[in-house]
Short mmCIF file of C-alpha atoms and ligand atoms in Angstrom, two decimals:
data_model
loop_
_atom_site.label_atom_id
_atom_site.label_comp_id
_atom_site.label_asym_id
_atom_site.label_seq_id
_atom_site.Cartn_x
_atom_site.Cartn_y
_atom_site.Cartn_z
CA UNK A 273 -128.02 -22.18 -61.71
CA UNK A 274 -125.40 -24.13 -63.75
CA UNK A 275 -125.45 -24.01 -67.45
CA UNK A 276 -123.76 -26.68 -68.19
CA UNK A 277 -124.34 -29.46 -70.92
CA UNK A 278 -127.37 -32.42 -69.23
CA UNK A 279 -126.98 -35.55 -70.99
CA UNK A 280 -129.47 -37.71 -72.25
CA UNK A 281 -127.92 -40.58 -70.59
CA UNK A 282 -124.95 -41.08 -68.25
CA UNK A 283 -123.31 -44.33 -66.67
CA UNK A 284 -122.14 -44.06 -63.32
CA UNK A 285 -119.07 -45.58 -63.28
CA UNK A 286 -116.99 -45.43 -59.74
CA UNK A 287 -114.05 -45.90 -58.01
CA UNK A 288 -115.82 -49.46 -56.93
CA UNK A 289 -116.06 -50.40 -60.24
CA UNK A 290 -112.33 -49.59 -61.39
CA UNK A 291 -110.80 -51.29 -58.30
CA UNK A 292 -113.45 -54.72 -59.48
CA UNK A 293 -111.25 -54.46 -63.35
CA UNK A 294 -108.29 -53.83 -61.50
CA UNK A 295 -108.26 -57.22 -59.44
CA UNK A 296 -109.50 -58.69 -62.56
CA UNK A 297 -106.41 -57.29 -64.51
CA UNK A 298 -103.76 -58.39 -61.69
CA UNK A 299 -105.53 -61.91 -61.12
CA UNK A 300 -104.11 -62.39 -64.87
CA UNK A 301 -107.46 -63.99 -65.87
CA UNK A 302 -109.77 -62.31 -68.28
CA UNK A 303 -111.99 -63.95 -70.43
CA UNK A 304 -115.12 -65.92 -68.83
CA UNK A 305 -114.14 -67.43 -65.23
CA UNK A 306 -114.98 -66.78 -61.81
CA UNK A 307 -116.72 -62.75 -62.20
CA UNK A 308 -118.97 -64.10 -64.62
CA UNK A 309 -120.12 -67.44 -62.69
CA UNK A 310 -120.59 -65.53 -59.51
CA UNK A 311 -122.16 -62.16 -61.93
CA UNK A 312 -124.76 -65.14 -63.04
CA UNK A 313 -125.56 -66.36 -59.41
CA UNK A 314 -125.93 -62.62 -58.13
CA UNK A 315 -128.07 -61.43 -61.38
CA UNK A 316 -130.40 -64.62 -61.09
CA UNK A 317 -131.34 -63.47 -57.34
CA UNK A 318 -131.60 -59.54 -57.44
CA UNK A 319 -133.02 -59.33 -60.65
CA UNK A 320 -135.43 -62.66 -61.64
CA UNK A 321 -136.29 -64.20 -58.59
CA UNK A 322 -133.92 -67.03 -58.93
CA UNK A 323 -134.53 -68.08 -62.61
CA UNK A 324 -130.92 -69.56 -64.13
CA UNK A 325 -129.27 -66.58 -65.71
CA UNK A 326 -126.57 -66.71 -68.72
CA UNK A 327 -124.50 -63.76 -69.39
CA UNK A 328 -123.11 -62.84 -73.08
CA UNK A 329 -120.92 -60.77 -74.75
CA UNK A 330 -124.55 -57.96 -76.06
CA UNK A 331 -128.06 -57.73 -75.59
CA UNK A 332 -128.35 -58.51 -79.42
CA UNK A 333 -125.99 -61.75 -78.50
CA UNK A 334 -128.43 -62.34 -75.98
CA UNK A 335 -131.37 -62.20 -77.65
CA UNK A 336 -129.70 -64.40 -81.00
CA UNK A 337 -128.78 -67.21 -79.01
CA UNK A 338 -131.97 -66.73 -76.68
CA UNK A 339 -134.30 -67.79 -79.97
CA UNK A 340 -132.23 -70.48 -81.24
CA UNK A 341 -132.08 -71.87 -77.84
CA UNK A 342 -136.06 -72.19 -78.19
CA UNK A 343 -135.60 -74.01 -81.11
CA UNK A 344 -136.44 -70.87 -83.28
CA UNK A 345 -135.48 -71.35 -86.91
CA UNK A 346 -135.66 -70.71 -90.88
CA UNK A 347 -139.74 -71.51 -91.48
CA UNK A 348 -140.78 -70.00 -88.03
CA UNK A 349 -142.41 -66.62 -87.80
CA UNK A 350 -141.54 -64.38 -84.85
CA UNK A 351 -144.14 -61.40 -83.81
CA UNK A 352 -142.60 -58.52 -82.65
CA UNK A 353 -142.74 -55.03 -82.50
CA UNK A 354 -141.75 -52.91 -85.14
CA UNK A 355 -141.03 -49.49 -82.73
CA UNK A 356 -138.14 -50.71 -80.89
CA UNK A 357 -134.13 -50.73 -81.15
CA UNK A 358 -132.97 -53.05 -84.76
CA UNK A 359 -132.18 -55.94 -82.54
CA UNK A 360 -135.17 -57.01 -81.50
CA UNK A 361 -136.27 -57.86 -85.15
CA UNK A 362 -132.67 -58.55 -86.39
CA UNK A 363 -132.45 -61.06 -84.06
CA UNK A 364 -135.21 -62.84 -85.08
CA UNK A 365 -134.01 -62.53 -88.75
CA UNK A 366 -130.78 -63.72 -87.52
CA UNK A 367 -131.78 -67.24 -86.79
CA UNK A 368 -133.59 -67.74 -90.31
CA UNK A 369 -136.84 -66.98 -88.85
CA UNK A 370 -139.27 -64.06 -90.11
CA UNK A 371 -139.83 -61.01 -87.85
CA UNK A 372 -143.51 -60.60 -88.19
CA UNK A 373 -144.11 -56.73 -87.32
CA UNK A 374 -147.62 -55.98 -85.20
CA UNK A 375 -148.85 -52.79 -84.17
CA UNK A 376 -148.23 -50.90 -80.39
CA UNK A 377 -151.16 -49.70 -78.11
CA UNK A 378 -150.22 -45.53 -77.50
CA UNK A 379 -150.63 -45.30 -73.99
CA UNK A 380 -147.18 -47.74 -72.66
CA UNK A 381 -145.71 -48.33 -76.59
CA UNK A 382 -146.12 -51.76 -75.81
CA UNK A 383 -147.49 -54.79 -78.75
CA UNK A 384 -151.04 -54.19 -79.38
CA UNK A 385 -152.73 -57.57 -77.78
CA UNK A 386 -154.84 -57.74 -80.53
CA UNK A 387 -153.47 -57.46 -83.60
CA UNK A 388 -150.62 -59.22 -82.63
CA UNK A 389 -153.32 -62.30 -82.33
CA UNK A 390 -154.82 -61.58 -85.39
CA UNK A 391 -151.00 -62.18 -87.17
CA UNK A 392 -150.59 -65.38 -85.55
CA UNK A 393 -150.43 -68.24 -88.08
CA UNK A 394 -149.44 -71.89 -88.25
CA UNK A 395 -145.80 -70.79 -88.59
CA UNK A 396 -145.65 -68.57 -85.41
CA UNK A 397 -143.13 -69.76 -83.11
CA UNK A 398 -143.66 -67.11 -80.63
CA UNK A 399 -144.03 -63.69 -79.46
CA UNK A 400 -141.05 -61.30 -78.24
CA UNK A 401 -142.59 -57.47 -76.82
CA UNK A 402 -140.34 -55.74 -75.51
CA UNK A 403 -140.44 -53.98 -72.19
CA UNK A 404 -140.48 -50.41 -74.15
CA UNK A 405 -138.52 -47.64 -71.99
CA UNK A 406 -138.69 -49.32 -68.77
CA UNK A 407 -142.15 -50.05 -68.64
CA UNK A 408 -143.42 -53.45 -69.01
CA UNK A 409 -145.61 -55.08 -71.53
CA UNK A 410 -148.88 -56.60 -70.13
CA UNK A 411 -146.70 -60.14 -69.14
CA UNK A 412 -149.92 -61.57 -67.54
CA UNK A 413 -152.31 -60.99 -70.81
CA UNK A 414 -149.38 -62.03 -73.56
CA UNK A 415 -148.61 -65.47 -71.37
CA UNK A 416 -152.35 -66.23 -71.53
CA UNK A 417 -152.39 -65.35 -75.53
CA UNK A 418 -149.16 -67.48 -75.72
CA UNK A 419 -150.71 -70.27 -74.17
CA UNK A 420 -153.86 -70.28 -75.96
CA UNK A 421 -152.58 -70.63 -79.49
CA UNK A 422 -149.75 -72.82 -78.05
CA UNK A 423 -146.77 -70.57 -78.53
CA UNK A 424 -144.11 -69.12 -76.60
CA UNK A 425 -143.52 -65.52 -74.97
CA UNK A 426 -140.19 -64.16 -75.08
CA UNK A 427 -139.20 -60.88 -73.44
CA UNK A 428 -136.61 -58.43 -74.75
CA UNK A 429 -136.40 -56.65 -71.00
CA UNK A 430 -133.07 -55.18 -72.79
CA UNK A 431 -134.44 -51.46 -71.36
CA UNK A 432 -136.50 -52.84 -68.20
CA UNK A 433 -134.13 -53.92 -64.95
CA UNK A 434 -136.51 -54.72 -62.15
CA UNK A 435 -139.74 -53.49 -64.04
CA UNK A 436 -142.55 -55.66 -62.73
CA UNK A 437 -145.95 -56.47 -63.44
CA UNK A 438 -148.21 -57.20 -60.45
CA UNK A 439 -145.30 -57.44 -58.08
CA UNK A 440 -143.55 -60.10 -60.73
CA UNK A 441 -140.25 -59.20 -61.98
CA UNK A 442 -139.96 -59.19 -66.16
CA UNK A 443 -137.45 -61.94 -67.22
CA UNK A 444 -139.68 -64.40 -64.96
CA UNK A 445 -142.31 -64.76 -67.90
CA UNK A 446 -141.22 -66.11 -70.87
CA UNK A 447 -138.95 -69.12 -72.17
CA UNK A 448 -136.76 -66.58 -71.89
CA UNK A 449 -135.61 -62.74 -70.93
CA UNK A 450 -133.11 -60.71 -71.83
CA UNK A 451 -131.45 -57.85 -70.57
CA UNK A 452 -129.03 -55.68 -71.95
CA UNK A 453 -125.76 -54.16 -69.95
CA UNK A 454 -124.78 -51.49 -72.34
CA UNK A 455 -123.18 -48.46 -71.00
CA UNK A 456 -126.44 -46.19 -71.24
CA UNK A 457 -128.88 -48.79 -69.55
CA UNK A 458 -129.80 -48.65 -66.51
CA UNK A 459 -127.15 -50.45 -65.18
CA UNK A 460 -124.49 -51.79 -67.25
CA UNK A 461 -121.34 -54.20 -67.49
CA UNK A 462 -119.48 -52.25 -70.49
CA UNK A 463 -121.31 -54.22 -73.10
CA UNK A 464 -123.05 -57.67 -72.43
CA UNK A 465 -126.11 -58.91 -72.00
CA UNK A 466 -128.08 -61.63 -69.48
CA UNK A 467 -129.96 -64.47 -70.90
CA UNK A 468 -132.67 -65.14 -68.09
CA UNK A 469 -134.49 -69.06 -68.04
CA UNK A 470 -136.54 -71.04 -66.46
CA UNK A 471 -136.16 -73.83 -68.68
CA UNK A 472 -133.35 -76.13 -67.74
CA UNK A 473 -133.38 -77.27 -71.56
CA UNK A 474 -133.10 -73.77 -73.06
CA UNK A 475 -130.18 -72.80 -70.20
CA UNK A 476 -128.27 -75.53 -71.35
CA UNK A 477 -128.80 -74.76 -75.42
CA UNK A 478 -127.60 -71.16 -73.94
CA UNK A 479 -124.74 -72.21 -72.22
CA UNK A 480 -123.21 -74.05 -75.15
CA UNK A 481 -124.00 -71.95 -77.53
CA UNK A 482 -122.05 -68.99 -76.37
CA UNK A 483 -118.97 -71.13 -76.32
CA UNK A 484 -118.62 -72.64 -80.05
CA UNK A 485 -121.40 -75.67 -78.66
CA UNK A 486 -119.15 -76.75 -75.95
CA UNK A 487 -119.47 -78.07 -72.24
CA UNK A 488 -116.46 -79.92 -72.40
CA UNK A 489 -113.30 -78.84 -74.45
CA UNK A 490 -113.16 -79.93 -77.68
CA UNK A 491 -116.15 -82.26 -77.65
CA UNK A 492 -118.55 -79.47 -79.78
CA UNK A 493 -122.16 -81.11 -79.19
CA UNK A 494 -123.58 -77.85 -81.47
CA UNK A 495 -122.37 -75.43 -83.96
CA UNK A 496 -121.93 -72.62 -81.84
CA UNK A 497 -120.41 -69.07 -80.89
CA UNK A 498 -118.04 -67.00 -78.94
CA UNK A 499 -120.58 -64.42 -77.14
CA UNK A 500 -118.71 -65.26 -73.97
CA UNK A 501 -118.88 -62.13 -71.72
CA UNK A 502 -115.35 -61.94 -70.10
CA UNK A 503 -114.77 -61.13 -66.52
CA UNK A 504 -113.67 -57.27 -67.21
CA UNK A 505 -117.29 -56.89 -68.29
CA UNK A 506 -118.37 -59.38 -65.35
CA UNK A 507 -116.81 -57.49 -62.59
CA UNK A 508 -117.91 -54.17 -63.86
CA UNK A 509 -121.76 -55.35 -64.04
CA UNK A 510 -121.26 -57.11 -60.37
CA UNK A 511 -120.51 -53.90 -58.61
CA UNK A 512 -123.43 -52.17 -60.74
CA UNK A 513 -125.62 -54.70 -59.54
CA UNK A 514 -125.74 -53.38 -56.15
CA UNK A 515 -126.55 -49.94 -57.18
CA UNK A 516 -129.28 -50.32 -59.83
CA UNK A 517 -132.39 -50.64 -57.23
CA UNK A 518 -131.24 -47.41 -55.60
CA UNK A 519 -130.60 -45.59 -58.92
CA UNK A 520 -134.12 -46.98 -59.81
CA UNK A 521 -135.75 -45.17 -57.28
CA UNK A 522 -133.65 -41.92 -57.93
CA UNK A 523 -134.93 -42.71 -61.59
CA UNK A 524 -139.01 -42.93 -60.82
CA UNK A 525 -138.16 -39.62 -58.45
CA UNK A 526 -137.40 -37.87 -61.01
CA UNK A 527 -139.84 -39.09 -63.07
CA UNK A 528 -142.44 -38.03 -60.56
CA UNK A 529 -140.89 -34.34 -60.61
CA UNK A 530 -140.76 -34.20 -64.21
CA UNK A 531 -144.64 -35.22 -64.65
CA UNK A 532 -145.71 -33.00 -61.95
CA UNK A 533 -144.14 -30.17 -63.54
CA UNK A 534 -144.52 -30.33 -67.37
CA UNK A 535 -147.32 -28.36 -69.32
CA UNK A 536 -148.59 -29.15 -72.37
CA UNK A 537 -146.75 -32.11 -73.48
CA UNK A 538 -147.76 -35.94 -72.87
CA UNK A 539 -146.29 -37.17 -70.10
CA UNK A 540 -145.44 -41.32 -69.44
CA UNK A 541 -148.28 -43.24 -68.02
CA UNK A 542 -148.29 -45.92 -66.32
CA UNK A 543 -150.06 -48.98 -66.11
CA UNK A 544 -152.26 -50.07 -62.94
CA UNK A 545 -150.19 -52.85 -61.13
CA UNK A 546 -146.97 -52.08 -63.34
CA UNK A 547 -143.93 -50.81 -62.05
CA UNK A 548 -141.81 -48.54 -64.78
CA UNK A 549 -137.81 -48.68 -63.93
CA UNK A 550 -137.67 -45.34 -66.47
CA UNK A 551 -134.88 -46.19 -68.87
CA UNK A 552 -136.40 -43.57 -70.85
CA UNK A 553 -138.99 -40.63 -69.57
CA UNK A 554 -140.65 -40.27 -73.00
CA UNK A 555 -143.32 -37.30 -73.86
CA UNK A 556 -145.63 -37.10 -76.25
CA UNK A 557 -145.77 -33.99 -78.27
CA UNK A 558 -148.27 -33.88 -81.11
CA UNK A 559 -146.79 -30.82 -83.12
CA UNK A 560 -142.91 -29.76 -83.19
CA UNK A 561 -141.79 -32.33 -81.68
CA UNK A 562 -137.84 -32.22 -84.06
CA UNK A 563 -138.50 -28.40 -82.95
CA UNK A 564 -138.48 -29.33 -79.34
CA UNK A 565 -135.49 -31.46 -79.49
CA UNK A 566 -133.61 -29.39 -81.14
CA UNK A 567 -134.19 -26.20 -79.21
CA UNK A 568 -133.48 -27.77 -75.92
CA UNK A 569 -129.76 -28.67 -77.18
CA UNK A 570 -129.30 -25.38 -79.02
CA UNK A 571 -131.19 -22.83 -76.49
CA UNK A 572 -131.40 -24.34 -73.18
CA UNK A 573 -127.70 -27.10 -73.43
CA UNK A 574 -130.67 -30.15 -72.62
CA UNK A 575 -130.05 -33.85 -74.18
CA UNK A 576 -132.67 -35.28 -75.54
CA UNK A 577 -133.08 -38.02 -77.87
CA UNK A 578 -135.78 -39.67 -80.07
CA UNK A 579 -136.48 -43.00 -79.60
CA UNK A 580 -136.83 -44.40 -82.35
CA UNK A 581 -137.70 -42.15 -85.60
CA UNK A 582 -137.58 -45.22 -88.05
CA UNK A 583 -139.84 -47.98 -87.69
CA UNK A 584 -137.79 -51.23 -87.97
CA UNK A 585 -140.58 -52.52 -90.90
CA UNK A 586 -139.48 -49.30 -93.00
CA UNK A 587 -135.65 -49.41 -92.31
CA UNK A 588 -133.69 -50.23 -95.47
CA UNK A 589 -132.79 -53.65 -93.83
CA UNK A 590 -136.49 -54.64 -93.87
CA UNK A 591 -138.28 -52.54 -96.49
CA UNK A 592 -141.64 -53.82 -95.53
CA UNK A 593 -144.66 -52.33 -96.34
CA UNK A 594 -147.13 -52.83 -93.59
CA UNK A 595 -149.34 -50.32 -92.04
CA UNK A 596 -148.95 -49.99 -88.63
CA UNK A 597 -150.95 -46.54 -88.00
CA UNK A 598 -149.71 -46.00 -83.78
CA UNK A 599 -145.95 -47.27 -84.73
CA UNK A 600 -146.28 -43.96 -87.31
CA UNK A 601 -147.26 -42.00 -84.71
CA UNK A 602 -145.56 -42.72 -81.87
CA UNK A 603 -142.30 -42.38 -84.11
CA UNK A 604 -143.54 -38.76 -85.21
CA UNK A 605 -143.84 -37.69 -81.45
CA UNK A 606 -142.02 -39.28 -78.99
CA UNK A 607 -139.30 -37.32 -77.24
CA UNK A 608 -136.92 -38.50 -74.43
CA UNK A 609 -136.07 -36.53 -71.93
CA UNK A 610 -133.43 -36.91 -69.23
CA UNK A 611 -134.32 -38.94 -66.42
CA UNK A 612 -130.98 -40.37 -65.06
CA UNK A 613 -129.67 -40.62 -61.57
CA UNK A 614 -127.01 -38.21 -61.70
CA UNK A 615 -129.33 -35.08 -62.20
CA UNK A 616 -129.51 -32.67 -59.43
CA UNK A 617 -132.74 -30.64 -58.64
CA UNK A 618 -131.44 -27.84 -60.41
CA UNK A 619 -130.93 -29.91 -63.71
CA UNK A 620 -134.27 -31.08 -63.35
CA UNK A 621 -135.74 -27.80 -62.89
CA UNK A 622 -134.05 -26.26 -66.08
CA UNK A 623 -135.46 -29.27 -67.98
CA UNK A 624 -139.15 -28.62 -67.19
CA UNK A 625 -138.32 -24.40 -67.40
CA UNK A 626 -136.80 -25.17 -70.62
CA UNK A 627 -139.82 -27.83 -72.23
CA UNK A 628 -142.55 -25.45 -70.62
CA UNK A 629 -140.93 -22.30 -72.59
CA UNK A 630 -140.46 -23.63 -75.72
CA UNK A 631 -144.09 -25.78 -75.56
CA UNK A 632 -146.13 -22.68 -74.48
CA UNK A 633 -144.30 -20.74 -77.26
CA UNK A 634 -145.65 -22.93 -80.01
CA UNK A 635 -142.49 -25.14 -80.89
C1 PLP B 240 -135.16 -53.01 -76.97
C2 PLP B 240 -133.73 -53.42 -77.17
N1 PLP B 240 -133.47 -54.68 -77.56
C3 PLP B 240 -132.22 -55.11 -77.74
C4 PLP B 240 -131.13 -54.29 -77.53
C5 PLP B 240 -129.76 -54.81 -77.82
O1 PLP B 240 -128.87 -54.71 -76.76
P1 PLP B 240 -127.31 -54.45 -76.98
O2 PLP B 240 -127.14 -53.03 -77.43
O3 PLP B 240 -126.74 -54.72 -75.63
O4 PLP B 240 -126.84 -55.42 -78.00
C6 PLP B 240 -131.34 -52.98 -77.11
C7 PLP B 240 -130.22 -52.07 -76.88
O5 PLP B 240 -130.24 -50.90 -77.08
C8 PLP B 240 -132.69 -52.53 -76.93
O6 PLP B 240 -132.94 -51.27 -76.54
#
């Protein structure tokens, strides 16, 4: 059996994909054009079920311009979570709103339905969970809460191509969705990110804001910005885009092996009528978890990687003081483990010989 080094995360980047830049390169034309028009069309139908879809430059780009789109602003509270990636919260901070930190439940790492309700105030604007490691918040239950207090749902899908909830794709739920295309996702366009709608209104705010508030040259209807994705990144994601369902189901495989085979660690449920893409295969381990990470890189060559050890409410760029008791814990034990589509049955085999040894030894 190989030794060799298994990454926490790999992009699969073919020969398909260099010959896509290449014709890009020789048509002379870079920057925003034809890839990323036809990158929109093709995005809108595999992934969302025809919703209008907007690409830009990140996933933090996307999720910026997203919130000012919907009219988000300086007065307007935003909940979100507080154990996620920074952008989720930076954006909202971003557009002069206040991120409003709630809880998660422990069995997905989703919000916490509840006491995100019991933070809503006159001032909330909306809601943005975030499809945590590929699994998807309860969409159907957080539309209902959104519509009861008269407030919108946005999703930050940023980890969560194709996840569903009761056969209903995320980035179909809220005013809008966004998905991120960096490199380690689970599909990717270099960097970028896609702005999902179904509002024509938002679209358009979308549309013009990536491009300095234009639609027609030089006649600015907004103040705006360049998050244009060019159509390097555009041809890159296009190819991508007809491998990610396949790699999704290599993804779940292994997921299925690894939870078969583990001992003594948490695995990832999942929730009934939800389907979990696997961006990340996250464990629980209540003691020895930094142990465990460590020991798989140093003993065993095994990636792993913690995601995330910092909740955003206590990063420096916050400094808040809220308690939110599962956030603490689910940043004290979560561990990722390698889930990708590149690993071979022998790769996934030392991964559960290597957790199992380490686990039953007391790490
Ligand atoms: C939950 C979440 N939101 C937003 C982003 C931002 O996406 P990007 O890195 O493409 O800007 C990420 C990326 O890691 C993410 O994981």
């Amino acid at each position: 059996m190989s030794q060799d080094f298994i990454p926490a995360a790999k992009p699969i980047i073919g020969a398909e994909e260099r010959a896509a830049v290449d014709a890009v390169m020789a048509s002379g034309m870079l920057a925003q054009g034809p890839e990323v028009a036809a990158f929109e069309k093709e995005f809108s139908q595999v992934m969302v079920d025809g919703r209008a879809s907007v690409a830009v430059n990140s996933g933090t780009s996307g999720l910026h311009l997203g919130l000012l789109a919907s009219g988000v602003g300086p007065g307007d509270e935003v909940i979100v979570p507080s154990f996620t990636f920074a952008a989720t919260g930076n954006s909202v901070a971003l557009t002069g709103a206040t991120p409003v930190f709630a809880d998660i439940e422990l069995d997905y790492y989703t919000l916490d339905v509840a006491h995100v309700e019991s933070l809503i105030t006159d001032k909330t604007k909306g809601i943005m969970p975030v499809h945590l490691y590929g699994h998807p918040f309860a969409a159907d239950v957080f539309t209902a809460l959104a519509e009861k207090h008269g407030i919108d749902l946005y999703e930050d899908a940023a980890q969560a191509h194709g996840a569903a909830v009761n056969g209903k794709k995320v980035g179909t739920f809220g005013k809008f969705g966004m998905f991120s295309l960096y490199p380690t996702k689970n599909m990717t366009s270099g960097e970028g990110g896609m702005v999902t709608t179904g509002d024509a209104t938002v679209e358009r705010n979308l549309r013009l804001l990536r491009n300095q508030g234009m639609e027609k040259q030089y006649q600015n209807e907004l103040v705006g910005f360049n998050n244009r994705m060019t159509d390097l990144h555009a041809a890159i994601g296009r190819v991508q885009l007809t491998k990610v369902e396949a790699w999704t189901a290599q993804r779940q495989e292994n997921a299925a092996f690894l939870s078969a085979n583990l001992e003594g660690v948490g695995t990832p449920k999942v929730a009934p009528g939800a389907e979990h893409v696997y961006h990340q295969y996250t464990i629980r381990v209540s003691e020895g978890r930094d142990e465990l990470h460590e020991r798989l890189r140093s003993e065993f060559n095994i990636g792993s990687g913690v995601y995330y050890p910092v909740p955003n409410h206590r990063l420096p760029s916050f400094n808040r003081t809220e308690d939110l008791p599962n956030t603490e814990i689910a940043a004290r034990e979560v561990l990722s483990l390698p889930v990708h589509p590149s690993l071979t049955q022998d790769d996934l085999e030392r991964i559960v010989t290597a957790v199992n040894t380490i686990v039953k030894a007391g790490a």
